[in-house]
PDB file of C-alpha atoms and ligand atoms in Angstrom:
ATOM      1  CA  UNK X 267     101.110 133.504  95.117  1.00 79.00           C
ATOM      2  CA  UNK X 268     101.456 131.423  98.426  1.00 93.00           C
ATOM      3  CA  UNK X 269      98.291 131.881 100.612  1.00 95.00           C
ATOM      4  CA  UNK X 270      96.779 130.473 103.683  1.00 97.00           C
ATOM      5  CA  UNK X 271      93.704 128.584 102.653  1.00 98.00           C
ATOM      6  CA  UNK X 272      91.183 126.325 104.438  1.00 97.00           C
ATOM      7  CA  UNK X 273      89.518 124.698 102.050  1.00 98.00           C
ATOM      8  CA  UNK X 274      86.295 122.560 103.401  1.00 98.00           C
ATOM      9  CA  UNK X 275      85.394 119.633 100.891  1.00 98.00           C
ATOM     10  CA  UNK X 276      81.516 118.680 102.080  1.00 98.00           C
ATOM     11  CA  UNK X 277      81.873 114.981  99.436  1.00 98.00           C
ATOM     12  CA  UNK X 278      78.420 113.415  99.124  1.00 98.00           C
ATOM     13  CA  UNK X 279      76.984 115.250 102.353  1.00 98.00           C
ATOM     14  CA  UNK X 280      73.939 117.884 102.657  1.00 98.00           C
ATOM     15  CA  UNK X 281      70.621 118.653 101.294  1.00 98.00           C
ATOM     16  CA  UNK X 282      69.548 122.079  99.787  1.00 98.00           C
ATOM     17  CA  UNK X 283      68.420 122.393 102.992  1.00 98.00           C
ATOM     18  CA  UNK X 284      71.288 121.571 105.034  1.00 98.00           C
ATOM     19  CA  UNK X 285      73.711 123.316 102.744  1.00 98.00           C
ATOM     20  CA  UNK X 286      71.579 126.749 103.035  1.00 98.00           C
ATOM     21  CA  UNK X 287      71.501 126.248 106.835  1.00 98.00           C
ATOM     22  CA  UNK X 288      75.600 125.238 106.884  1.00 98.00           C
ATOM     23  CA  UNK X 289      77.026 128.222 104.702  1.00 98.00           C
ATOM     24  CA  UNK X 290      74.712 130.541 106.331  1.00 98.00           C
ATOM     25  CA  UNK X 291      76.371 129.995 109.422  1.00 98.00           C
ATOM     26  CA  UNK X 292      79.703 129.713 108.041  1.00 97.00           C
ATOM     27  CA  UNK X 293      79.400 133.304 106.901  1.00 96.00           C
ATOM     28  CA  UNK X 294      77.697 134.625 109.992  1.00 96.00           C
ATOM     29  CA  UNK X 295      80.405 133.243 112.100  1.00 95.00           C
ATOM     30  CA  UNK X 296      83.383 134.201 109.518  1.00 93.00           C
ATOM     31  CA  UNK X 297      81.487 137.884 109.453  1.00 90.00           C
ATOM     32  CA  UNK X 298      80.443 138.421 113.057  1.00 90.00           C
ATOM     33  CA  UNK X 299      84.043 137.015 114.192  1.00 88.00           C
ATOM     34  CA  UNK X 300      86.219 138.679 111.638  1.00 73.00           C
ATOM     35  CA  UNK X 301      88.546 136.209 110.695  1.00 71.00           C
ATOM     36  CA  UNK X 302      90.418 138.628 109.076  1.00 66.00           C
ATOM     37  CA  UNK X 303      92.043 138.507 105.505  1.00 66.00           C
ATOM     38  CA  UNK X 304      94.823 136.267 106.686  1.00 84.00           C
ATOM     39  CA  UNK X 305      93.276 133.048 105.533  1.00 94.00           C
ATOM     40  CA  UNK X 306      91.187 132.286 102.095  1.00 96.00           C
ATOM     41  CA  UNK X 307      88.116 130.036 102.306  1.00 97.00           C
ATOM     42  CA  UNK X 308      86.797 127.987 100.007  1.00 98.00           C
ATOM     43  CA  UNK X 309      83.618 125.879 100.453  1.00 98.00           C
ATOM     44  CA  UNK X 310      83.581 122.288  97.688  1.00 98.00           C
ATOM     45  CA  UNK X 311      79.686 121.335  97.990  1.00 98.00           C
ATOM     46  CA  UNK X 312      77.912 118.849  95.769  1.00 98.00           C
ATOM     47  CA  UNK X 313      77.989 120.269  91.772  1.00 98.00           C
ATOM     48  CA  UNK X 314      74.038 121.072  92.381  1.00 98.00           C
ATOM     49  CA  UNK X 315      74.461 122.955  95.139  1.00 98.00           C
ATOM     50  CA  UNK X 316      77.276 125.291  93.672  1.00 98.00           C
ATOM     51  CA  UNK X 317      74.416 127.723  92.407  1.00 98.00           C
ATOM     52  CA  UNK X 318      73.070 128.517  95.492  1.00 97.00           C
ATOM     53  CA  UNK X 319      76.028 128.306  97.808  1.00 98.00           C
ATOM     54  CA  UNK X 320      77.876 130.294  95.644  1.00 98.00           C
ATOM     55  CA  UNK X 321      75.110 132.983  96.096  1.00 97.00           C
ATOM     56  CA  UNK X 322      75.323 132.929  99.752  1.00 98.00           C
ATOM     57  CA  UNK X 323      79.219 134.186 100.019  1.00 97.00           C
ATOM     58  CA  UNK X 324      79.468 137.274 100.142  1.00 94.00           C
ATOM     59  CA  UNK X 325      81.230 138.768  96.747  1.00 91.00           C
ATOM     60  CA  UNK X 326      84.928 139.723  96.838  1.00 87.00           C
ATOM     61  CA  UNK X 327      85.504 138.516 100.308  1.00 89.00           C
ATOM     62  CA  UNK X 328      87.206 135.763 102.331  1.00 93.00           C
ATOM     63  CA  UNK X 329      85.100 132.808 100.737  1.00 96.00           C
ATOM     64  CA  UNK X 330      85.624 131.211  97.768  1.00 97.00           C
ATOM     65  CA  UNK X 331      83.234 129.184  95.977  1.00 98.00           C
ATOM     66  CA  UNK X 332      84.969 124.620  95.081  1.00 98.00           C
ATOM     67  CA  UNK X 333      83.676 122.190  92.840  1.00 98.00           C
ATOM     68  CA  UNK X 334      84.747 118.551  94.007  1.00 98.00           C
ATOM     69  CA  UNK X 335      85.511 116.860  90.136  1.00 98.00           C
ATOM     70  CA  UNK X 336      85.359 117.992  86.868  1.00 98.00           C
ATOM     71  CA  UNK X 337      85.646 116.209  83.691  1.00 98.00           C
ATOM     72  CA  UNK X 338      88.515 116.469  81.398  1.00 98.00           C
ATOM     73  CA  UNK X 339      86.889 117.173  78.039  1.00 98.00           C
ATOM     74  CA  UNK X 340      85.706 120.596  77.246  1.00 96.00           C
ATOM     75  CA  UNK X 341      82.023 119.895  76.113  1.00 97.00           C
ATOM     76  CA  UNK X 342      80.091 116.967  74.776  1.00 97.00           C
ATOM     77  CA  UNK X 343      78.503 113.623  74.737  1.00 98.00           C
ATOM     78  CA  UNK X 344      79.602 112.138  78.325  1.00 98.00           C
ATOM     79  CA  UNK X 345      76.288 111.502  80.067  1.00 98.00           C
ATOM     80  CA  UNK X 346      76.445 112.487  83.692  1.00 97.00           C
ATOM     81  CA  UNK X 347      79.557 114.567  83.551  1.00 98.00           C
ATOM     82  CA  UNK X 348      80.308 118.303  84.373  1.00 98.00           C
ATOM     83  CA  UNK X 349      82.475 120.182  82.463  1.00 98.00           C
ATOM     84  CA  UNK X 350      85.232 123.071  83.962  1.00 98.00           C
ATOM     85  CA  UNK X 351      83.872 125.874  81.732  1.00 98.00           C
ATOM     86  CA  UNK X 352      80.207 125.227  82.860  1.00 98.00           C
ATOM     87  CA  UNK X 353      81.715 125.084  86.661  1.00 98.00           C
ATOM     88  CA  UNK X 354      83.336 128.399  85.571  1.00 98.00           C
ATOM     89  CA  UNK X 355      80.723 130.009  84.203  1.00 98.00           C
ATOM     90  CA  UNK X 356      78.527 129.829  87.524  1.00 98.00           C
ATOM     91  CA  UNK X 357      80.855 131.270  89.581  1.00 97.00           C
ATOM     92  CA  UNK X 358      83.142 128.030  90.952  1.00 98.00           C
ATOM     93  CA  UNK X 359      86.972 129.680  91.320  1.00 98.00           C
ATOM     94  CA  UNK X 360      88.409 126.294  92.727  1.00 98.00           C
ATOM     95  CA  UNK X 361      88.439 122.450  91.726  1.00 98.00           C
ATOM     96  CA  UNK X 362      89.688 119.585  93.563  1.00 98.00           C
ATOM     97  CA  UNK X 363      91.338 117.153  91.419  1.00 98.00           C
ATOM     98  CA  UNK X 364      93.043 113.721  92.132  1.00 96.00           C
ATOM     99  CA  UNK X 365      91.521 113.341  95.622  1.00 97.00           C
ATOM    100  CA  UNK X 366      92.113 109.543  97.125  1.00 94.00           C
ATOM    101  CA  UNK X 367      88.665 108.698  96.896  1.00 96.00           C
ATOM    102  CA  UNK X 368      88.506 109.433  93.231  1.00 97.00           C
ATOM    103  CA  UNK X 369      91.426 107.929  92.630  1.00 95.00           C
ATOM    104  CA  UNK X 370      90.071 104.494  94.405  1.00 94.00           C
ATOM    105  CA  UNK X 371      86.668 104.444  93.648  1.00 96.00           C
ATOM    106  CA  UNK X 372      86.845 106.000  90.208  1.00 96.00           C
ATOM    107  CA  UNK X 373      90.110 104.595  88.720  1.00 96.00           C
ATOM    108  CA  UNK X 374      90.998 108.145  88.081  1.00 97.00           C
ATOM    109  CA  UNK X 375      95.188 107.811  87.341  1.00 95.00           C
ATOM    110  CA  UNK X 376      97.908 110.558  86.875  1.00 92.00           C
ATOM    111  CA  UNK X 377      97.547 109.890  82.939  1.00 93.00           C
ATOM    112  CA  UNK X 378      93.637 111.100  83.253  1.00 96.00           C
ATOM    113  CA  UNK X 379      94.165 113.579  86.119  1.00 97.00           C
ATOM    114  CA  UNK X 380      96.986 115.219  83.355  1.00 96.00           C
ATOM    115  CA  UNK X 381      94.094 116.281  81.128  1.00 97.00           C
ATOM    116  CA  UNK X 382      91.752 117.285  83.882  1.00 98.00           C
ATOM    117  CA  UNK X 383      94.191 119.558  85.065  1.00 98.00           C
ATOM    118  CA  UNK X 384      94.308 120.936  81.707  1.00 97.00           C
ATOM    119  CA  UNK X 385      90.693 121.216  81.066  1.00 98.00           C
ATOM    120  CA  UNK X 386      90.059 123.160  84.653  1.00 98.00           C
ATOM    121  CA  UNK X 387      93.137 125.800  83.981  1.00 98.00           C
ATOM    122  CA  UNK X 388      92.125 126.446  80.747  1.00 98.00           C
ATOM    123  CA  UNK X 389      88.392 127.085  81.881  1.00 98.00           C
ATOM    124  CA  UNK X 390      90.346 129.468  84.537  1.00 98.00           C
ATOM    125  CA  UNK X 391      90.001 127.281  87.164  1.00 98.00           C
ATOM    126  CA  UNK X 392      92.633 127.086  89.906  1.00 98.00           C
ATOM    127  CA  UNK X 393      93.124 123.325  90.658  1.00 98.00           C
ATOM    128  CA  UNK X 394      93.902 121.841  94.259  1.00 98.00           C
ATOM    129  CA  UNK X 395      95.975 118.861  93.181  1.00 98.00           C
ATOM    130  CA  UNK X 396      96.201 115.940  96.024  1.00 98.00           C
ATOM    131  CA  UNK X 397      98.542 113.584  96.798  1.00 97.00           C
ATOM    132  CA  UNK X 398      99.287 111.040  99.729  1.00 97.00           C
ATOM    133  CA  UNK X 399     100.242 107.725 100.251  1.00 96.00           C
ATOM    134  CA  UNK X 400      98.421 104.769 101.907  1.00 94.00           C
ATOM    135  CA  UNK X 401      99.413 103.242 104.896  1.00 92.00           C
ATOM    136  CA  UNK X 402     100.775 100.023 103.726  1.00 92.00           C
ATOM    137  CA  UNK X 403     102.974 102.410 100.989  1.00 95.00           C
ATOM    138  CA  UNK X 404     103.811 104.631 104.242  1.00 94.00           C
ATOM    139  CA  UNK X 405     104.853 101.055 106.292  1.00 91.00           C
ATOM    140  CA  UNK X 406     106.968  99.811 103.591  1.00 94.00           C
ATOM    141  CA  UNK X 407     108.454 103.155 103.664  1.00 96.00           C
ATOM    142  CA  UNK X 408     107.641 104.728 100.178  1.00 97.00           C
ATOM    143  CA  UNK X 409     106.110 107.777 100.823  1.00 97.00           C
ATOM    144  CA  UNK X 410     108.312 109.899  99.679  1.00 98.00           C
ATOM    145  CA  UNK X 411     108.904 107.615  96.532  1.00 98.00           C
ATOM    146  CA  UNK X 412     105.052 107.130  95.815  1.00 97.00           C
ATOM    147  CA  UNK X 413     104.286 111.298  96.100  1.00 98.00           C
ATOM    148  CA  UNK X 414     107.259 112.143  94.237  1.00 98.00           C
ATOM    149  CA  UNK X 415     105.894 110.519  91.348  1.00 96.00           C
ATOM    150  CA  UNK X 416     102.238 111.305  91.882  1.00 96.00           C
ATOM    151  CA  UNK X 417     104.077 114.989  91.651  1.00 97.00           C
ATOM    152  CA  UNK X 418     106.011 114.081  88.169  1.00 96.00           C
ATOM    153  CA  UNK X 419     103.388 112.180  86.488  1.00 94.00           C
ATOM    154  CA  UNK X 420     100.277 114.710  87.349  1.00 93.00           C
ATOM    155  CA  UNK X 421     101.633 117.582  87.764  1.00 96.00           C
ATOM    156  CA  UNK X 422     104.858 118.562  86.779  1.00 97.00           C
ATOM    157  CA  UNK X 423     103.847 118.354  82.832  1.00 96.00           C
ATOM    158  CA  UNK X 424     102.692 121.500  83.795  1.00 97.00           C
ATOM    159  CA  UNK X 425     104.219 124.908  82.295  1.00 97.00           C
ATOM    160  CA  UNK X 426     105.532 127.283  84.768  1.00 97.00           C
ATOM    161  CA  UNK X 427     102.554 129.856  83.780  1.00 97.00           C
ATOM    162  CA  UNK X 428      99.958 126.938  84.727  1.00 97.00           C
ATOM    163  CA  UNK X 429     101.559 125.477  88.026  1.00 98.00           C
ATOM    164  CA  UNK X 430     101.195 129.437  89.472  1.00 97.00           C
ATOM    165  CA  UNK X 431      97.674 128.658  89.470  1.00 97.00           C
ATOM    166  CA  UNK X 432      97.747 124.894  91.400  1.00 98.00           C
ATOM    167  CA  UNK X 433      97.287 124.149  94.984  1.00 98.00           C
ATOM    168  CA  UNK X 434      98.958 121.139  96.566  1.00 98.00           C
ATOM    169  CA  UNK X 435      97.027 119.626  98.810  1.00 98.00           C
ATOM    170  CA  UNK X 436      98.848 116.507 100.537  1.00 97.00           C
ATOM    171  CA  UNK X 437      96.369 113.786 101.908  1.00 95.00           C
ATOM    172  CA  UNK X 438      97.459 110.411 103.579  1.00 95.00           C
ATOM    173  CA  UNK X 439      95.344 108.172 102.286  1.00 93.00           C
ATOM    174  CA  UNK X 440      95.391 106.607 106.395  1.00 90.00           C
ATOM    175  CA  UNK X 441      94.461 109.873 107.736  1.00 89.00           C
ATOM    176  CA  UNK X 442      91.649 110.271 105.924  1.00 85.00           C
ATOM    177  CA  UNK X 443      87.815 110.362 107.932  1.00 82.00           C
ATOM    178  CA  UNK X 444      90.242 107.837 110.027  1.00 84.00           C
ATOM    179  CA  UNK X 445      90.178 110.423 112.977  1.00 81.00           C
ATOM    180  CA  UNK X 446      94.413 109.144 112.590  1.00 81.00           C
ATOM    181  CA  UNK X 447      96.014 112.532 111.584  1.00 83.00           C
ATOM    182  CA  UNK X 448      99.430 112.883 110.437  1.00 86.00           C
ATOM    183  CA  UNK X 449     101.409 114.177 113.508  1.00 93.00           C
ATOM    184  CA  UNK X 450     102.900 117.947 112.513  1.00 94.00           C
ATOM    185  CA  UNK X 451     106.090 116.701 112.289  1.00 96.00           C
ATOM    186  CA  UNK X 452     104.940 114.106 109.869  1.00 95.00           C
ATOM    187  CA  UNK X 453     102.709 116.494 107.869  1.00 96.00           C
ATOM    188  CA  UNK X 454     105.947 119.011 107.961  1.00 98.00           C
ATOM    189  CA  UNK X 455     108.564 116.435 107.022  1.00 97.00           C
ATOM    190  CA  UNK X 456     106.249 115.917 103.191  1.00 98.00           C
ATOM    191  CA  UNK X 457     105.256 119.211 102.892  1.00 98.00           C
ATOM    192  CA  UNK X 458     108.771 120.000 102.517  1.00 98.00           C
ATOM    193  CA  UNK X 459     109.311 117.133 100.316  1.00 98.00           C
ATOM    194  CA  UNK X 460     106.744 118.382  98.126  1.00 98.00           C
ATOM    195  CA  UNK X 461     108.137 121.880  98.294  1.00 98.00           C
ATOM    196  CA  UNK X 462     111.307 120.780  97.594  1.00 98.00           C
ATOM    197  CA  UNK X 463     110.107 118.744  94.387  1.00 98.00           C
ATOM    198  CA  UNK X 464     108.807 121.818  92.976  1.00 98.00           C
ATOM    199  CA  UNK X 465     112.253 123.715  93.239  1.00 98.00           C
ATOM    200  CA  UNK X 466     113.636 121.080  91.270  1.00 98.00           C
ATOM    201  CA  UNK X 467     111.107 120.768  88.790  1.00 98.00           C
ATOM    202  CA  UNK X 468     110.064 124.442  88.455  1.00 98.00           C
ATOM    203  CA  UNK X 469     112.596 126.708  90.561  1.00 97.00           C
ATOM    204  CA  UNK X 470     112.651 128.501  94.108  1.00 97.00           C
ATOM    205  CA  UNK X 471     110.393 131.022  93.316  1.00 97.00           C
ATOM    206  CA  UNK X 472     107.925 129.007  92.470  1.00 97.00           C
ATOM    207  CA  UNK X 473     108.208 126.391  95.251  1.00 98.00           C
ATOM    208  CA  UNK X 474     107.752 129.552  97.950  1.00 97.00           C
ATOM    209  CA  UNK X 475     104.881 130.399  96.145  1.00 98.00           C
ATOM    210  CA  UNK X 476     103.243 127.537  95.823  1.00 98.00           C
ATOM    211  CA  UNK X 477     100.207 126.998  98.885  1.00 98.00           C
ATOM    212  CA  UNK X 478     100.973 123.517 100.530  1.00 98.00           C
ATOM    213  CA  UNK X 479      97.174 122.016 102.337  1.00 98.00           C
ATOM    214  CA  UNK X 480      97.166 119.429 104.756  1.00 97.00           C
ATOM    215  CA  UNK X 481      94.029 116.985 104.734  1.00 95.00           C
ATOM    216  CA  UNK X 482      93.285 114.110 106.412  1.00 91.00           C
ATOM    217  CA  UNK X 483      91.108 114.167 110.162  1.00 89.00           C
ATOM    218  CA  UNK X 484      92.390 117.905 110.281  1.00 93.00           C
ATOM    219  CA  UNK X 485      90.395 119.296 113.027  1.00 94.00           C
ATOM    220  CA  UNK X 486      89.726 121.948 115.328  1.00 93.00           C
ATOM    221  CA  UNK X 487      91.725 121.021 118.319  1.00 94.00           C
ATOM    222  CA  UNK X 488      94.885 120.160 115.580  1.00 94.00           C
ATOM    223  CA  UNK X 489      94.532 122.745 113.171  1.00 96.00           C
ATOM    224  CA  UNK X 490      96.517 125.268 115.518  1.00 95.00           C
ATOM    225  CA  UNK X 491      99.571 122.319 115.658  1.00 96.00           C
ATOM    226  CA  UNK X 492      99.214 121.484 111.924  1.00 96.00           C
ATOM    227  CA  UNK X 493      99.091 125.306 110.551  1.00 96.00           C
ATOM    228  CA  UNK X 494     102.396 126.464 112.880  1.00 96.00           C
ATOM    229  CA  UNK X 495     104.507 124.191 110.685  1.00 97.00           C
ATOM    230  CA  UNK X 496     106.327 126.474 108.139  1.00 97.00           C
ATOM    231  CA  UNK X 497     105.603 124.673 104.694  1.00 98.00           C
ATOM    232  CA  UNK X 498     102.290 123.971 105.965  1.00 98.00           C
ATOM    233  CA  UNK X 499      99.770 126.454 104.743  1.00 98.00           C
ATOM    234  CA  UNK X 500      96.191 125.524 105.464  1.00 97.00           C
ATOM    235  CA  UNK X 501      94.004 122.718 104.934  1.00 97.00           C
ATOM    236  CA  UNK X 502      92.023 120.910 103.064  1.00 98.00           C
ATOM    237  CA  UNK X 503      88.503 119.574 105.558  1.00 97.00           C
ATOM    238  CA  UNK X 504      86.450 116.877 105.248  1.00 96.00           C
ATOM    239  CA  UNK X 505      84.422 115.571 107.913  1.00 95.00           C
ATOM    240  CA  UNK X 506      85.281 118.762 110.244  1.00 97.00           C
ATOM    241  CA  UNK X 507      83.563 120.982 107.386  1.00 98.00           C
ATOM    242  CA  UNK X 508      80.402 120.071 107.794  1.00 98.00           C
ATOM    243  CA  UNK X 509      79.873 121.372 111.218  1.00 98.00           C
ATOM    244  CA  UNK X 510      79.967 125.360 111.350  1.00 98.00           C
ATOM    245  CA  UNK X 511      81.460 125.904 114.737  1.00 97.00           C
ATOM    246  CA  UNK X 512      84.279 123.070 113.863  1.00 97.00           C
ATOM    247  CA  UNK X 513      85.074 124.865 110.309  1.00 97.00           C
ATOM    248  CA  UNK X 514      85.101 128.513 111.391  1.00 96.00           C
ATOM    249  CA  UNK X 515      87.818 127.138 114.686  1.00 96.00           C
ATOM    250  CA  UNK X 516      89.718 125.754 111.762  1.00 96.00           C
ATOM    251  CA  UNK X 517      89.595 128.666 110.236  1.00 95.00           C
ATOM    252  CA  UNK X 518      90.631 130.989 113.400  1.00 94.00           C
ATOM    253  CA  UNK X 519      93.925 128.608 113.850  1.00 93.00           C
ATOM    254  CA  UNK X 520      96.098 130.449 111.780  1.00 88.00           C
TER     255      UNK X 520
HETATM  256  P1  PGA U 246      88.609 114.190 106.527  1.00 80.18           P
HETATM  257  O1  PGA U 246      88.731 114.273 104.944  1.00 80.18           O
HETATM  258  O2  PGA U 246      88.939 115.572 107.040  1.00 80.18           O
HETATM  259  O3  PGA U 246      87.194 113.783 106.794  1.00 80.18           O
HETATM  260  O4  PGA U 246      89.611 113.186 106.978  1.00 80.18           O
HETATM  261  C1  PGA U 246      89.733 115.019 104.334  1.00 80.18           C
HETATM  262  C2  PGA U 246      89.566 114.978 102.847  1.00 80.18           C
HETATM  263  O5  PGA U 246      89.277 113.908 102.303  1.00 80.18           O
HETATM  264  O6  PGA U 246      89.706 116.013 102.160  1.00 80.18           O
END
């Protein structure tokens, strides 16, 4: 079902400390300023720090507990590596899967991010999938070439039953802890290419329902622009996330 969601991915940032000290606050705010059920929240820490963030958020309301990565086998000798059912089992609801930096720095492709998607649905996980183009694939003007195949190749293998569960989450590569954001209209204009990808590949329904995140130097003074556009439906935060005040702005912008 289509939702507004602000999703706030903290990467490698934060202590136990800091993390206690930053969610805290988060909920505070979110409580004490009653951001209202209009807008789901989900908070990506570090896989350590799931545990205890997870125990800060209040159950059953507005926030939502995010692992940043999982691995695609179910269980097993791969040193270093987190499975979705473990992430499951302590509480995480969300994964984010394909993000630009893994995909750089971790040679993660659409063949591998095919069977991670897998693995985190059938631990029960509901994935946010991104996608963007980088700026020398946005120059030559590809965007719309490069994302519609990001879409085909990692995530439109996908049964109708399993893409209910996905988020799209579309992240130029340029935008991205750039302080460049997308303008709306540019943001709008692939949102509704993505949209539109999913009617063909799944049907209408399904492309209404599906929850559309922008990401990429989304802040508080542009989440208000950003979130007007109509296939636009939240965001996904990095660097804006891991400052309370900024987060819970975001999060009031709907
Ligand atoms: P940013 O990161 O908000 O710091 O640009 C966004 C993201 O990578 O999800």
């Amino acid at each position: 079902m289509r939702k507004n969601i602000v999703a706030g991915n903290w990467k490698m940032n934060t202590t136990l400390q800091d993390a206690q000290a930053l969610v805290s606050e988060i909920v505070n705010m979110v409580q004490d300023e009653a951001t209202g059920s209009a807008v789901e929240v989900v908070i990506c820490p570090p896989f350590p720090l799931l545990p205890v963030v997870g125990r800060l958020l209040p159950e059953g309301g507005q926030l939502h507990l995010g692992a940043q990565n999982c691995h695609q086998k179910e269980s097993g000798a791969f040193t270093g590596e987190v499975s979705a059912r473990l992430l499951a089992s302590i509480g995480t609801e969300y994964v984010i899967l394909g993000h630009s930096e893994r995909r750089q720095y971790f040679r993660e492709d659409d063949e591998l991010l095919s069977q991670k998607l897998k693995a985190a649905l059938a631990a029960g996980l509901k994935p946010i999938f991104c996608v963007g183009e980088s700026l020398e694939t946005r120059e030559a003007d590809d965007t719309f070439a490069y994302i519609g195949k990001q879409l085909k190749e990692g995530l439109f293998h996908l049964s109708n039953e399993e893409f209910a569960q996905v988020v799209v989450a579309y992240e130029p590569i340029w935008a991205i802890g750039t302080g460049k954001t997308a303008t709306s209209q540019q943001a709008q204009e692939v949102h509704a290419f993505i949209r539109e990808q999913i009617a063909r590949a799944y049907d209408a329904k399904q492309a209404l329902n599906t929850t559309i995140l922008y990401g990429g130097s989304a802040n508080a003074q542009n989440a208000r622009e950003l979130f007007s556009q109509p296939d636009v439906d939240g965001g996904l935060i990095g660097g804006a996330s891991l400052k309370s005040r900024d987060f819970v702005e975001i999060i009031k912008s709907f």
